[in-house]
Tab-separated table of N, CA and C in Angstrom:
chain	number	residue	atom	x	y	z
N	1	MET	N	17.825	14.470	-3.521
N	1	MET	CA	17.326	14.844	-2.212
N	1	MET	C	16.092	13.989	-1.916
N	2	ASP	N	16.090	13.335	-0.781
N	2	ASP	CA	14.923	12.523	-0.431
N	2	ASP	C	13.848	13.405	0.212
N	3	ALA	N	12.688	12.802	0.454
N	3	ALA	CA	11.535	13.560	0.950
N	3	ALA	C	11.810	14.207	2.303
N	4	LYS	N	12.492	13.500	3.181
N	4	LYS	CA	12.776	14.061	4.515
N	4	LYS	C	13.683	15.282	4.392
N	5	ASP	N	14.710	15.195	3.555
N	5	ASP	CA	15.611	16.333	3.354
N	5	ASP	C	14.868	17.517	2.741
N	6	TYR	N	14.013	17.241	1.767
N	6	TYR	CA	13.209	18.291	1.134
N	6	TYR	C	12.309	18.964	2.170
N	7	PHE	N	11.673	18.151	2.986
N	7	PHE	CA	10.815	18.674	4.039
N	7	PHE	C	11.622	19.543	5.007
N	8	ASP	N	12.744	19.019	5.476
N	8	ASP	CA	13.568	19.734	6.461
N	8	ASP	C	14.164	21.022	5.906
N	9	GLU	N	14.599	20.981	4.644
N	9	GLU	CA	15.303	22.124	4.066
N	9	GLU	C	14.385	23.197	3.492
N	10	TYR	N	13.236	22.780	2.935
N	10	TYR	CA	12.372	23.734	2.252
N	10	TYR	C	10.999	23.917	2.906
N	11	VAL	N	10.336	22.825	3.175
N	11	VAL	CA	8.948	22.911	3.621
N	11	VAL	C	8.850	23.447	5.044
N	12	GLU	N	9.517	22.802	5.984
N	12	GLU	CA	9.373	23.219	7.377
N	12	GLU	C	9.808	24.665	7.629
N	13	PRO	N	10.942	25.124	7.083
N	13	PRO	CA	11.297	26.538	7.284
N	13	PRO	C	10.257	27.507	6.699
N	14	THR	N	9.667	27.135	5.571
N	14	THR	CA	8.636	27.972	4.960
N	14	THR	C	7.399	28.026	5.845
N	15	VAL	N	7.034	26.893	6.427
N	15	VAL	CA	5.893	26.838	7.348
N	15	VAL	C	6.177	27.670	8.591
N	16	ILE	N	7.372	27.552	9.127
N	16	ILE	CA	7.743	28.335	10.321
N	16	ILE	C	7.619	29.829	10.035
N	17	GLU	N	8.095	30.275	8.867
N	17	GLU	CA	7.974	31.690	8.503
N	17	GLU	C	6.509	32.120	8.449
N	18	ALA	N	5.647	31.275	7.899
N	18	ALA	CA	4.223	31.605	7.823
N	18	ALA	C	3.614	31.697	9.219
N	19	LEU	N	3.983	30.781	10.089
N	19	LEU	CA	3.433	30.788	11.448
N	19	LEU	C	3.936	31.976	12.252
N	20	GLU	N	5.142	32.437	11.944
N	20	GLU	CA	5.693	33.622	12.609
N	20	GLU	C	5.059	34.909	12.089
N	21	HIS	N	4.478	34.856	10.895
N	21	HIS	CA	3.852	36.027	10.260
N	21	HIS	C	2.457	35.641	9.759
N	22	PRO	N	1.537	35.337	10.677
N	22	PRO	CA	0.219	34.833	10.273
N	22	PRO	C	-0.650	35.846	9.540
N	23	ASP	N	-0.203	37.091	9.489
N	23	ASP	CA	-0.955	38.131	8.789
N	23	ASP	C	-0.411	38.384	7.385
N	24	CYS	N	0.548	37.574	6.942
N	24	CYS	CA	1.177	37.759	5.631
N	24	CYS	C	0.617	36.736	4.647
N	25	LYS	N	-0.248	37.198	3.740
N	25	LYS	CA	-0.870	36.281	2.781
N	25	LYS	C	0.169	35.561	1.926
N	26	ARG	N	1.216	36.245	1.538
N	26	ARG	CA	2.247	35.635	0.694
N	26	ARG	C	2.910	34.466	1.413
N	27	ARG	N	3.340	34.671	2.642
N	27	ARG	CA	4.001	33.588	3.387
N	27	ARG	C	3.059	32.427	3.651
N	28	VAL	N	1.817	32.732	3.999
N	28	VAL	CA	0.834	31.683	4.264
N	28	VAL	C	0.548	30.901	2.974
N	29	ALA	N	0.393	31.603	1.870
N	29	ALA	CA	0.119	30.944	0.594
N	29	ALA	C	1.273	30.031	0.195
N	30	ILE	N	2.497	30.507	0.321
N	30	ILE	CA	3.659	29.690	-0.049
N	30	ILE	C	3.760	28.466	0.855
N	31	ALA	N	3.470	28.623	2.136
N	31	ALA	CA	3.484	27.470	3.047
N	31	ALA	C	2.453	26.430	2.608
N	32	CYS	N	1.274	26.879	2.200
N	32	CYS	CA	0.239	25.951	1.721
N	32	CYS	C	0.710	25.213	0.476
N	33	ILE	N	1.312	25.934	-0.445
N	33	ILE	CA	1.808	25.321	-1.676
N	33	ILE	C	2.903	24.302	-1.362
N	34	MET	N	3.837	24.665	-0.508
N	34	MET	CA	4.931	23.754	-0.150
N	34	MET	C	4.402	22.492	0.522
N	35	LEU	N	3.447	22.641	1.422
N	35	LEU	CA	2.892	21.465	2.102
N	35	LEU	C	2.203	20.530	1.122
N	36	THR	N	1.413	21.075	0.202
N	36	THR	CA	0.717	20.204	-0.746
N	36	THR	C	1.694	19.549	-1.713
N	37	HIS	N	2.793	20.203	-1.998
N	37	HIS	CA	3.780	19.617	-2.905
N	37	HIS	C	4.538	18.456	-2.274
N	38	MET	N	4.419	18.281	-0.968
N	38	MET	CA	5.032	17.107	-0.350
N	38	MET	C	4.405	15.832	-0.895
N	39	ALA	N	3.106	15.842	-1.181
N	39	ALA	CA	2.467	14.663	-1.781
N	39	ALA	C	3.115	14.373	-3.128
N	40	ASP	N	3.320	15.410	-3.935
N	40	ASP	CA	3.962	15.267	-5.238
N	40	ASP	C	5.356	14.675	-5.064
N	41	HIS	N	6.100	15.262	-4.138
N	41	HIS	CA	7.494	14.862	-3.932
N	41	HIS	C	7.589	13.383	-3.554
N	42	LEU	N	6.754	12.948	-2.636
N	42	LEU	CA	6.799	11.554	-2.194
N	42	LEU	C	6.430	10.595	-3.326
N	43	VAL	N	5.404	10.915	-4.076
N	43	VAL	CA	4.965	10.042	-5.173
N	43	VAL	C	5.990	10.038	-6.302
N	44	GLN	N	6.456	11.199	-6.704
N	44	GLN	CA	7.381	11.281	-7.830
N	44	GLN	C	8.734	10.660	-7.506
N	45	ARG	N	9.187	10.800	-6.276
N	45	ARG	CA	10.442	10.163	-5.861
N	45	ARG	C	10.350	8.645	-5.963
N	46	ALA	N	9.142	8.114	-5.794
N	46	ALA	CA	8.925	6.668	-5.891
N	46	ALA	C	8.615	6.244	-7.325
N	47	GLY	N	8.724	7.184	-8.279
N	47	GLY	CA	8.490	6.867	-9.682
N	47	GLY	C	7.039	6.932	-10.100
N	48	GLY	N	6.197	7.575	-9.286
N	48	GLY	CA	4.773	7.657	-9.577
N	48	GLY	C	4.431	8.655	-10.669
N	49	SER	N	3.250	8.492	-11.224
N	49	SER	CA	2.764	9.348	-12.318
N	49	SER	C	2.002	10.553	-11.776
N	50	ASP	N	1.648	11.461	-12.693
N	50	ASP	CA	0.829	12.619	-12.318
N	50	ASP	C	-0.524	12.178	-11.777
N	51	ASP	N	-1.087	11.119	-12.354
N	51	ASP	CA	-2.361	10.597	-11.847
N	51	ASP	C	-2.206	10.093	-10.414
N	52	GLU	N	-1.084	9.470	-10.130
N	52	GLU	CA	-0.824	8.981	-8.768
N	52	GLU	C	-0.645	10.139	-7.790
N	53	VAL	N	-0.074	11.237	-8.260
N	53	VAL	CA	0.051	12.435	-7.422
N	53	VAL	C	-1.334	12.947	-7.060
N	54	ARG	N	-2.212	13.077	-8.054
N	54	ARG	CA	-3.585	13.536	-7.795
N	54	ARG	C	-4.294	12.606	-6.816
N	55	THR	N	-4.121	11.316	-7.006
N	55	THR	CA	-4.744	10.342	-6.117
N	55	THR	C	-4.224	10.502	-4.694
N	56	ARG	N	-2.920	10.695	-4.549
N	56	ARG	CA	-2.325	10.861	-3.209
N	56	ARG	C	-2.892	12.099	-2.526
N	57	ARG	N	-2.971	13.211	-3.257
N	57	ARG	CA	-3.537	14.425	-2.652
N	57	ARG	C	-4.988	14.197	-2.230
N	58	GLU	N	-5.760	13.534	-3.079
N	58	GLU	CA	-7.154	13.248	-2.733
N	58	GLU	C	-7.238	12.371	-1.489
N	59	GLU	N	-6.371	11.382	-1.395
N	59	GLU	CA	-6.342	10.514	-0.206
N	59	GLU	C	-5.995	11.323	1.047
N	60	TRP	N	-4.998	12.192	0.927
N	60	TRP	CA	-4.597	13.008	2.077
N	60	TRP	C	-5.700	13.988	2.459
N	61	ASN	N	-6.430	14.521	1.484
N	61	ASN	CA	-7.557	15.413	1.782
N	61	ASN	C	-8.587	14.707	2.654
N	62	VAL	N	-8.805	13.422	2.384
N	62	VAL	CA	-9.766	12.636	3.149
N	62	VAL	C	-9.198	12.262	4.517
N	63	GLU	N	-7.930	11.867	4.542
N	63	GLU	CA	-7.285	11.451	5.794
N	63	GLU	C	-7.180	12.579	6.810
N	64	ASN	N	-6.940	13.781	6.332
N	64	ASN	CA	-6.672	14.899	7.238
N	64	ASN	C	-7.358	16.157	6.698
N	65	ALA	N	-8.409	16.584	7.368
N	65	ALA	CA	-9.187	17.743	6.916
N	65	ALA	C	-8.321	18.994	6.812
N	66	SER	N	-7.352	19.139	7.698
N	66	SER	CA	-6.478	20.321	7.643
N	66	SER	C	-5.628	20.311	6.375
N	67	PHE	N	-5.141	19.142	5.983
N	67	PHE	CA	-4.411	19.065	4.723
N	67	PHE	C	-5.338	19.453	3.577
N	68	GLY	N	-6.598	19.030	3.650
N	68	GLY	CA	-7.571	19.393	2.627
N	68	GLY	C	-7.758	20.895	2.523
N	69	VAL	N	-7.818	21.575	3.663
N	69	VAL	CA	-7.957	23.036	3.673
N	69	VAL	C	-6.707	23.684	3.071
N	70	VAL	N	-5.540	23.201	3.474
N	70	VAL	CA	-4.283	23.738	2.956
N	70	VAL	C	-4.198	23.506	1.441
N	71	ASN	N	-4.592	22.336	0.985
N	71	ASN	CA	-4.584	22.034	-0.441
N	71	ASN	C	-5.552	22.955	-1.184
N	72	LEU	N	-6.731	23.154	-0.617
N	72	LEU	CA	-7.722	24.039	-1.215
N	72	LEU	C	-7.159	25.459	-1.345
N	73	ALA	N	-6.486	25.931	-0.307
N	73	ALA	CA	-5.892	27.275	-0.343
N	73	ALA	C	-4.788	27.353	-1.391
N	74	ALA	N	-3.953	26.314	-1.478
N	74	ALA	CA	-2.863	26.313	-2.459
N	74	ALA	C	-3.400	26.373	-3.876
N	75	VAL	N	-4.428	25.594	-4.151
N	75	VAL	CA	-5.026	25.589	-5.490
N	75	VAL	C	-5.665	26.949	-5.781
N	76	ALA	N	-6.334	27.515	-4.788
N	76	ALA	CA	-6.981	28.819	-4.971
N	76	ALA	C	-5.971	29.906	-5.301
N	77	VAL	N	-4.799	29.834	-4.708
N	77	VAL	CA	-3.766	30.841	-4.957
N	77	VAL	C	-3.133	30.637	-6.332
N	78	LYS	N	-2.954	29.395	-6.725
N	78	LYS	CA	-2.235	29.102	-7.970
N	78	LYS	C	-3.067	29.283	-9.226
N	79	HIS	N	-4.397	29.148	-9.134
N	79	HIS	CA	-5.243	29.164	-10.317
N	79	HIS	C	-6.358	30.183	-10.153
N	80	VAL	N	-6.357	31.203	-10.990
N	80	VAL	CA	-7.343	32.271	-10.869
N	80	VAL	C	-8.466	32.050	-11.878
N	81	PHE	N	-9.679	32.155	-11.400
N	81	PHE	CA	-10.883	32.042	-12.223
N	81	PHE	C	-11.608	33.388	-12.174
N	82	PRO	N	-12.717	33.538	-12.846
N	82	PRO	CA	-13.408	34.838	-12.859
N	82	PRO	C	-13.643	35.394	-11.449
N	83	ILE	N	-13.503	36.693	-11.354
N	83	ILE	CA	-13.606	37.384	-10.066
N	83	ILE	C	-15.053	37.799	-9.819
N	84	LYS	N	-15.485	37.685	-8.585
N	84	LYS	CA	-16.813	38.159	-8.208
N	84	LYS	C	-16.704	38.817	-6.838
N	85	GLU	N	-17.569	39.762	-6.577
N	85	GLU	CA	-17.524	40.456	-5.293
N	85	GLU	C	-18.321	39.686	-4.256
N	86	LYS	N	-17.743	39.580	-3.067
N	86	LYS	CA	-18.424	38.933	-1.942
N	86	LYS	C	-18.399	39.895	-0.771
N	87	SER	N	-19.282	39.690	0.159
N	87	SER	CA	-19.350	40.534	1.340
N	87	SER	C	-18.966	39.732	2.571
N	88	VAL	N	-18.098	40.285	3.390
N	88	VAL	CA	-17.698	39.671	4.657
N	88	VAL	C	-17.892	40.727	5.730
N	89	GLY	N	-18.934	40.556	6.528
N	89	GLY	CA	-19.224	41.565	7.535
N	89	GLY	C	-19.527	42.887	6.868
N	90	ASP	N	-18.837	43.927	7.299
N	90	ASP	CA	-19.044	45.259	6.736
N	90	ASP	C	-18.132	45.537	5.538
N	91	GLU	N	-17.267	44.566	5.213
N	91	GLU	CA	-16.326	44.789	4.135
N	91	GLU	C	-16.665	43.896	2.955
N	92	SER	N	-16.355	44.367	1.761
N	92	SER	CA	-16.476	43.502	0.603
N	92	SER	C	-15.069	43.274	0.065
N	93	TYR	N	-14.888	42.192	-0.626
N	93	TYR	CA	-13.603	41.907	-1.224
N	93	TYR	C	-13.850	41.176	-2.529
N	94	MET	N	-12.835	41.148	-3.359
N	94	MET	CA	-12.957	40.462	-4.634
N	94	MET	C	-12.476	39.035	-4.452
N	95	ALA	N	-13.328	38.094	-4.721
N	95	ALA	CA	-12.990	36.680	-4.544
N	95	ALA	C	-12.666	36.056	-5.881
N	96	SER	N	-11.551	35.413	-5.935
N	96	SER	CA	-11.197	34.631	-7.106
N	96	SER	C	-10.597	33.341	-6.593
N	97	GLY	N	-10.430	32.394	-7.447
N	97	GLY	CA	-9.822	31.155	-6.984
N	97	GLY	C	-9.958	30.075	-8.015
N	98	ALA	N	-9.785	28.863	-7.562
N	98	ALA	CA	-9.779	27.721	-8.457
N	98	ALA	C	-10.980	26.849	-8.209
N	99	SER	N	-11.247	26.003	-9.158
N	99	SER	CA	-12.259	24.983	-8.968
N	99	SER	C	-11.672	23.940	-8.032
N	100	LEU	N	-12.350	23.686	-6.936
N	100	LEU	CA	-11.776	22.866	-5.876
N	100	LEU	C	-12.659	21.692	-5.533
N	101	ALA	N	-12.048	20.640	-5.073
N	101	ALA	CA	-12.800	19.463	-4.631
N	101	ALA	C	-13.431	19.741	-3.273
N	102	PRO	N	-14.597	19.132	-2.991
N	102	PRO	CA	-15.235	19.340	-1.696
N	102	PRO	C	-14.406	18.731	-0.575
N	103	LEU	N	-14.504	19.310	0.625
N	103	LEU	CA	-13.750	18.822	1.774
N	103	LEU	C	-14.578	17.961	2.703
N	104	ASP	N	-15.862	17.815	2.435
N	104	ASP	CA	-16.717	17.137	3.398
N	104	ASP	C	-16.874	15.648	3.138
N	105	ASN	N	-16.149	15.107	2.164
N	105	ASN	CA	-16.171	13.680	1.843
N	105	ASN	C	-17.563	13.185	1.476
N	106	SER	N	-18.445	14.073	1.055
N	106	SER	CA	-19.811	13.680	0.732
N	106	SER	C	-19.917	13.066	-0.655
N	107	GLY	N	-18.866	13.217	-1.435
N	107	GLY	CA	-18.919	12.736	-2.804
N	107	GLY	C	-19.531	13.749	-3.747
N	108	SER	N	-19.959	14.895	-3.223
N	108	SER	CA	-20.545	15.942	-4.051
N	108	SER	C	-19.519	16.436	-5.054
N	109	GLN	N	-19.953	16.691	-6.260
N	109	GLN	CA	-19.056	17.197	-7.287
N	109	GLN	C	-19.147	18.717	-7.430
N	110	GLU	N	-19.846	19.361	-6.506
N	110	GLU	CA	-20.014	20.812	-6.597
N	110	GLU	C	-18.650	21.495	-6.496
N	111	ASP	N	-18.360	22.370	-7.441
N	111	ASP	CA	-17.094	23.097	-7.426
N	111	ASP	C	-17.144	24.198	-6.380
N	112	GLU	N	-15.988	24.507	-5.861
N	112	GLU	CA	-15.874	25.550	-4.860
N	112	GLU	C	-14.639	26.366	-5.185
N	113	THR	N	-14.731	27.654	-5.008
N	113	THR	CA	-13.582	28.519	-5.208
N	113	THR	C	-13.202	29.125	-3.877
N	114	GLY	N	-12.013	29.666	-3.803
N	114	GLY	CA	-11.565	30.235	-2.540
N	114	GLY	C	-10.672	31.431	-2.735
N	115	GLU	N	-10.548	32.202	-1.671
N	115	GLU	CA	-9.708	33.393	-1.668
N	115	GLU	C	-9.083	33.527	-0.289
N	116	LEU	N	-7.799	33.867	-0.244
N	116	LEU	CA	-7.149	34.139	1.029
N	116	LEU	C	-7.506	35.556	1.449
N	117	VAL	N	-7.929	35.700	2.712
N	117	VAL	CA	-8.411	36.982	3.215
N	117	VAL	C	-7.834	37.224	4.599
N	118	LEU	N	-7.410	38.455	4.853
N	118	LEU	CA	-7.051	38.861	6.216
N	118	LEU	C	-8.344	39.265	6.896
N	119	ALA	N	-8.863	38.399	7.767
N	119	ALA	CA	-10.215	38.686	8.232
N	119	ALA	C	-10.495	38.365	9.684
N	120	ASP	N	-9.671	37.583	10.364
N	120	ASP	CA	-10.072	37.253	11.726
N	120	ASP	C	-9.633	38.334	12.702
N	121	SER	N	-10.064	38.220	13.948
N	121	SER	CA	-9.824	39.278	14.940
N	121	SER	C	-8.344	39.476	15.232
N	122	LYS	N	-7.519	38.469	14.960
N	122	LYS	CA	-6.072	38.571	15.178
N	122	LYS	C	-5.342	39.047	13.932
N	123	GLY	N	-6.067	39.218	12.826
N	123	GLY	CA	-5.424	39.618	11.584
N	123	GLY	C	-4.821	38.455	10.829
N	124	ASN	N	-5.137	37.220	11.235
N	124	ASN	CA	-4.603	36.048	10.558
N	124	ASN	C	-5.257	35.842	9.201
N	125	VAL	N	-4.548	35.122	8.351
N	125	VAL	CA	-5.062	34.799	7.028
N	125	VAL	C	-6.071	33.664	7.141
N	126	GLN	N	-7.194	33.845	6.479
N	126	GLN	CA	-8.231	32.816	6.421
N	126	GLN	C	-8.490	32.472	4.963
N	127	LEU	N	-9.125	31.320	4.755
N	127	LEU	CA	-9.610	30.946	3.444
N	127	LEU	C	-11.113	31.105	3.459
N	128	HIS	N	-11.642	31.970	2.584
N	128	HIS	CA	-13.084	32.155	2.421
N	128	HIS	C	-13.461	31.483	1.116
N	129	THR	N	-14.493	30.657	1.139
N	129	THR	CA	-14.866	29.925	-0.065
N	129	THR	C	-16.159	30.455	-0.657
N	130	SER	N	-16.402	30.065	-1.894
N	130	SER	CA	-17.621	30.481	-2.589
N	130	SER	C	-18.861	29.836	-1.983
N	131	ASN	N	-18.685	28.814	-1.176
N	131	ASN	CA	-19.806	28.182	-0.466
N	131	ASN	C	-19.943	28.745	0.942
N	132	ASP	N	-19.389	29.942	1.156
N	132	ASP	CA	-19.486	30.674	2.424
N	132	ASP	C	-18.891	29.921	3.598
N	133	ARG	N	-17.868	29.134	3.331
N	133	ARG	CA	-17.136	28.496	4.419
N	133	ARG	C	-15.886	29.315	4.694
N	134	ILE	N	-15.502	29.380	5.967
N	134	ILE	CA	-14.320	30.126	6.380
N	134	ILE	C	-13.418	29.186	7.166
N	135	PHE	N	-12.144	29.141	6.774
N	135	PHE	CA	-11.178	28.282	7.434
N	135	PHE	C	-10.014	29.118	7.956
N	136	ASP	N	-9.581	28.840	9.171
N	136	ASP	CA	-8.394	29.458	9.750
N	136	ASP	C	-7.183	28.737	9.170
N	137	LEU	N	-6.450	29.406	8.302
N	137	LEU	CA	-5.322	28.750	7.643
N	137	LEU	C	-4.157	28.501	8.590
N	138	ILE	N	-3.993	29.318	9.599
N	138	ILE	CA	-2.889	29.105	10.536
N	138	ILE	C	-3.100	27.789	11.282
N	139	GLU	N	-4.299	27.566	11.789
N	139	GLU	CA	-4.597	26.293	12.465
N	139	GLU	C	-4.451	25.128	11.495
N	140	ALA	N	-4.925	25.294	10.274
N	140	ALA	CA	-4.836	24.220	9.283
N	140	ALA	C	-3.379	23.890	8.965
N	141	ILE	N	-2.554	24.908	8.807
N	141	ILE	CA	-1.133	24.687	8.507
N	141	ILE	C	-0.457	23.965	9.675
N	142	GLU	N	-0.742	24.393	10.904
N	142	GLU	CA	-0.129	23.751	12.075
N	142	GLU	C	-0.455	22.258	12.112
N	143	ASP	N	-1.700	21.914	11.841
N	143	ASP	CA	-2.100	20.509	11.857
N	143	ASP	C	-1.564	19.762	10.641
N	144	ALA	N	-1.630	20.378	9.478
N	144	ALA	CA	-1.191	19.709	8.245
N	144	ALA	C	0.303	19.411	8.249
N	145	VAL	N	1.104	20.295	8.821
N	145	VAL	CA	2.552	20.041	8.831
N	145	VAL	C	2.862	18.817	9.689
N	146	GLU	N	2.135	18.623	10.767
N	146	GLU	CA	2.336	17.428	11.588
N	146	GLU	C	1.875	16.181	10.846
N	147	PHE	N	0.765	16.282	10.135
N	147	PHE	CA	0.257	15.177	9.331
N	147	PHE	C	1.288	14.773	8.267
N	148	VAL	N	1.820	15.762	7.543
N	148	VAL	CA	2.805	15.478	6.500
N	148	VAL	C	4.072	14.883	7.107
N	149	ARG	N	4.503	15.385	8.234
N	149	ARG	CA	5.712	14.873	8.884
N	149	ARG	C	5.566	13.363	9.170
N	150	LEU	N	4.375	12.937	9.542
N	150	LEU	CA	4.131	11.517	9.823
N	150	LEU	C	4.211	10.652	8.561
N	151	LYS	N	4.074	11.270	7.400
N	151	LYS	CA	4.114	10.542	6.138
N	151	LYS	C	5.544	10.301	5.654
N	152	LEU	N	6.507	10.947	6.268
N	152	LEU	CA	7.899	10.821	5.822
N	152	LEU	C	8.523	9.503	6.257
């Protein structure tokens, strides 16, 4: 299966399901994982190594901030680190996540963790980070899927 077929058969339908159910953390998380795996798929299909996959994801994080947010969310969902309590407005939640690369292209090596949270006024899933940044994952997914489509 080539990258376009993989995208058409697996990635895009998964993204559509997430966009149709923006309040479902599971669907949003899976869409983020599928989108980030497109970098893997393209590199590995061309015979690339794991190091080349990491490099491709890092390049895409820089090229498209929304892909960077989606990648950050995917890593946060897949890798759990120690849990700590955070406060969001009047609610507290348990934040866990992965060590993540910065999204601001500053070259900073400061690690960041993230957690998917149902928190915006529409009930959409957001990514809350340990550096107190909040990202709308629905907007990020919408932009990232178009970015990935252009890479096919």
